[in-house]
């Protein structure tokens, strides 16, 4: 069994409260963003949720694709969907297919601790889609979020 958690590269950081305390003085640099986080690992969902919420984003979380789709359909404006690729049941790519069938410009950030699927390489040709490998640092996650949401 291999467990992949988001990587915190600063050895002095041992908890989410330490991450928050050591982060940028401006805690609202993601302010106004509406982000959905979908991963079957509740610890990853919780960690990402707490970190980006602390920095001003409004987040909606789900632990499977069906709940992620319901969250998306229940919102008027979603800036970014962060989704794990491999999950029990439907995959993150299936969520992408369902959402982009009606909203082709929706921004997605795929994450995975496993090898990338060949279909993902085709999807990554879109300018509003990116990939981050697990484990990742919160700094790298925020950079990817900024790249995908601040294109205009």
Short mmCIF file of C-alpha atoms in Angstrom, two decimals:
data_model
loop_
_atom_site.label_atom_id
_atom_site.label_comp_id
_atom_site.label_asym_id
_atom_site.label_seq_id
_atom_site.Cartn_x
_atom_site.Cartn_y
_atom_site.Cartn_z
CA UNK A 1 0.00 0.00 0.00
CA UNK A 2 1.37 3.38 -1.01
CA UNK A 3 -0.08 6.56 0.50
CA UNK A 4 0.58 9.86 -1.28
CA UNK A 5 -0.12 13.05 0.61
CA UNK A 6 0.53 16.63 -0.42
CA UNK A 7 4.19 17.42 0.18
CA UNK A 8 5.25 20.20 2.50
CA UNK A 9 8.88 20.95 1.71
CA UNK A 10 9.64 23.05 4.79
CA UNK A 11 10.78 20.68 7.60
CA UNK A 12 9.64 23.16 10.26
CA UNK A 13 6.03 22.75 9.13
CA UNK A 14 4.37 19.93 11.02
CA UNK A 15 0.66 20.78 10.86
CA UNK A 16 -1.91 22.76 8.93
CA UNK A 17 -1.84 25.48 11.58
CA UNK A 18 1.91 25.82 11.03
CA UNK A 19 1.32 25.98 7.27
CA UNK A 20 -1.21 28.74 7.80
CA UNK A 21 1.06 30.66 10.15
CA UNK A 22 4.02 30.41 7.79
CA UNK A 23 2.10 31.36 4.68
CA UNK A 24 1.93 34.71 2.98
CA UNK A 25 0.96 37.64 5.18
CA UNK A 26 -1.88 38.31 2.75
CA UNK A 27 -4.21 35.41 3.42
CA UNK A 28 -6.62 36.29 0.63
CA UNK A 29 -4.56 35.84 -2.53
CA UNK A 30 -7.12 33.30 -3.80
CA UNK A 31 -10.03 35.53 -2.78
CA UNK A 32 -13.09 35.30 -4.94
CA UNK A 33 -12.21 31.95 -6.52
CA UNK A 34 -14.82 29.22 -6.47
CA UNK A 35 -13.03 25.83 -6.47
CA UNK A 36 -14.28 22.24 -6.35
CA UNK A 37 -11.91 19.60 -4.91
CA UNK A 38 -12.61 15.93 -5.71
CA UNK A 39 -10.50 13.07 -4.35
CA UNK A 40 -11.41 9.75 -2.76
CA UNK A 41 -8.79 10.40 -0.05
CA UNK A 42 -10.56 12.49 2.58
CA UNK A 43 -7.24 13.64 4.10
CA UNK A 44 -6.12 15.12 0.80
CA UNK A 45 -9.49 16.79 0.26
CA UNK A 46 -9.42 18.22 3.78
CA UNK A 47 -5.83 19.45 3.51
CA UNK A 48 -6.37 21.18 0.18
CA UNK A 49 -9.70 22.58 1.35
CA UNK A 50 -8.27 24.05 4.54
CA UNK A 51 -5.25 25.56 2.81
CA UNK A 52 -7.00 27.23 -0.10
CA UNK A 53 -9.95 28.33 2.06
CA UNK A 54 -7.50 29.99 4.42
CA UNK A 55 -6.21 31.94 1.44
CA UNK A 56 -9.64 33.21 0.45
CA UNK A 57 -11.07 30.69 -2.00
CA UNK A 58 -14.56 29.32 -1.59
CA UNK A 59 -14.31 25.55 -1.83
CA UNK A 60 -16.72 22.71 -2.37
CA UNK A 61 -15.47 19.20 -1.71
CA UNK A 62 -16.42 15.71 -2.81
CA UNK A 63 -14.97 12.25 -2.31
CA UNK A 64 -16.24 10.79 -5.59
CA UNK A 65 -17.07 11.87 -9.12
CA UNK A 66 -20.84 11.74 -8.69
CA UNK A 67 -20.73 14.09 -5.69
CA UNK A 68 -18.28 16.33 -7.54
CA UNK A 69 -20.66 16.56 -10.50
CA UNK A 70 -23.56 17.39 -8.16
CA UNK A 71 -21.47 20.14 -6.55
CA UNK A 72 -20.61 21.54 -9.97
CA UNK A 73 -24.22 21.47 -11.14
CA UNK A 74 -25.34 23.23 -7.95
CA UNK A 75 -23.09 26.23 -8.54
CA UNK A 76 -23.40 29.11 -10.96
CA UNK A 77 -19.74 29.85 -11.48
CA UNK A 78 -16.83 27.49 -10.87
CA UNK A 79 -13.34 28.86 -11.49
CA UNK A 80 -11.52 25.54 -11.14
CA UNK A 81 -12.11 21.84 -10.58
CA UNK A 82 -9.21 20.05 -8.84
CA UNK A 83 -9.68 16.32 -9.28
CA UNK A 84 -7.78 13.10 -8.69
CA UNK A 85 -7.49 10.95 -11.79
CA UNK A 86 -7.82 7.48 -10.27
CA UNK A 87 -10.71 6.89 -7.89
CA UNK A 88 -13.05 3.98 -7.18
CA UNK A 89 -15.96 4.02 -9.59
CA UNK A 90 -15.66 6.87 -12.06
CA UNK A 91 -12.33 8.55 -12.77
CA UNK A 92 -11.45 12.22 -12.76
CA UNK A 93 -11.27 12.06 -16.55
CA UNK A 94 -14.90 10.94 -16.62
CA UNK A 95 -15.81 13.97 -14.49
CA UNK A 96 -13.92 16.15 -16.98
CA UNK A 97 -15.84 14.58 -19.89
CA UNK A 98 -19.21 15.10 -18.22
CA UNK A 99 -18.56 18.74 -17.30
CA UNK A 100 -16.83 19.82 -20.50
CA UNK A 101 -19.59 18.30 -22.65
CA UNK A 102 -21.64 21.39 -21.69
CA UNK A 103 -18.88 23.76 -20.54
CA UNK A 104 -15.82 23.16 -22.74
CA UNK A 105 -13.87 26.06 -21.25
CA UNK A 106 -14.07 24.85 -17.64
CA UNK A 107 -10.63 24.90 -15.97
CA UNK A 108 -9.37 21.62 -14.50
CA UNK A 109 -6.34 20.66 -12.44
CA UNK A 110 -5.76 16.90 -12.48
CA UNK A 111 -3.71 15.30 -9.71
CA UNK A 112 -2.36 11.80 -9.31
CA UNK A 113 0.27 9.81 -7.50
CA UNK A 114 0.27 7.24 -10.28
CA UNK A 115 1.40 7.27 -13.88
CA UNK A 116 -0.48 9.57 -16.20
CA UNK A 117 -3.07 7.99 -18.46
CA UNK A 118 -2.51 8.45 -22.19
CA UNK A 119 -5.92 10.15 -22.53
CA UNK A 120 -4.72 12.81 -20.11
CA UNK A 121 -1.93 13.83 -22.48
CA UNK A 122 -4.57 14.71 -25.09
CA UNK A 123 -6.65 16.63 -22.54
CA UNK A 124 -3.60 18.58 -21.36
CA UNK A 125 -3.37 20.19 -24.80
CA UNK A 126 -6.15 22.52 -23.64
CA UNK A 127 -4.94 25.82 -22.22
CA UNK A 128 -7.34 25.56 -19.27
CA UNK A 129 -6.14 22.15 -18.03
CA UNK A 130 -3.04 21.20 -16.06
CA UNK A 131 -1.59 18.33 -14.02
CA UNK A 132 0.16 18.15 -10.66
CA UNK A 133 1.80 14.94 -9.43
CA UNK A 134 1.35 13.70 -5.88
CA UNK A 135 2.98 14.34 -3.56
CA UNK A 136 3.04 18.09 -4.15
CA UNK A 137 3.74 21.13 -2.04
CA UNK A 138 1.02 23.62 -1.20
CA UNK A 139 3.19 26.27 -2.89
CA UNK A 140 3.17 24.26 -6.14
CA UNK A 141 -0.59 23.75 -5.84
CA UNK A 142 -1.21 27.47 -5.41
CA UNK A 143 1.02 28.24 -8.41
CA UNK A 144 -1.01 25.84 -10.56
CA UNK A 145 -4.27 27.39 -9.30
CA UNK A 146 -3.00 30.87 -10.15
CA UNK A 147 -1.84 29.76 -13.62
CA UNK A 148 -5.25 28.29 -14.42
CA UNK A 149 -7.43 31.03 -12.95
CA UNK A 150 -5.50 34.21 -13.70
CA UNK A 151 -5.23 33.77 -17.48
CA UNK A 152 -7.54 36.65 -18.36
#
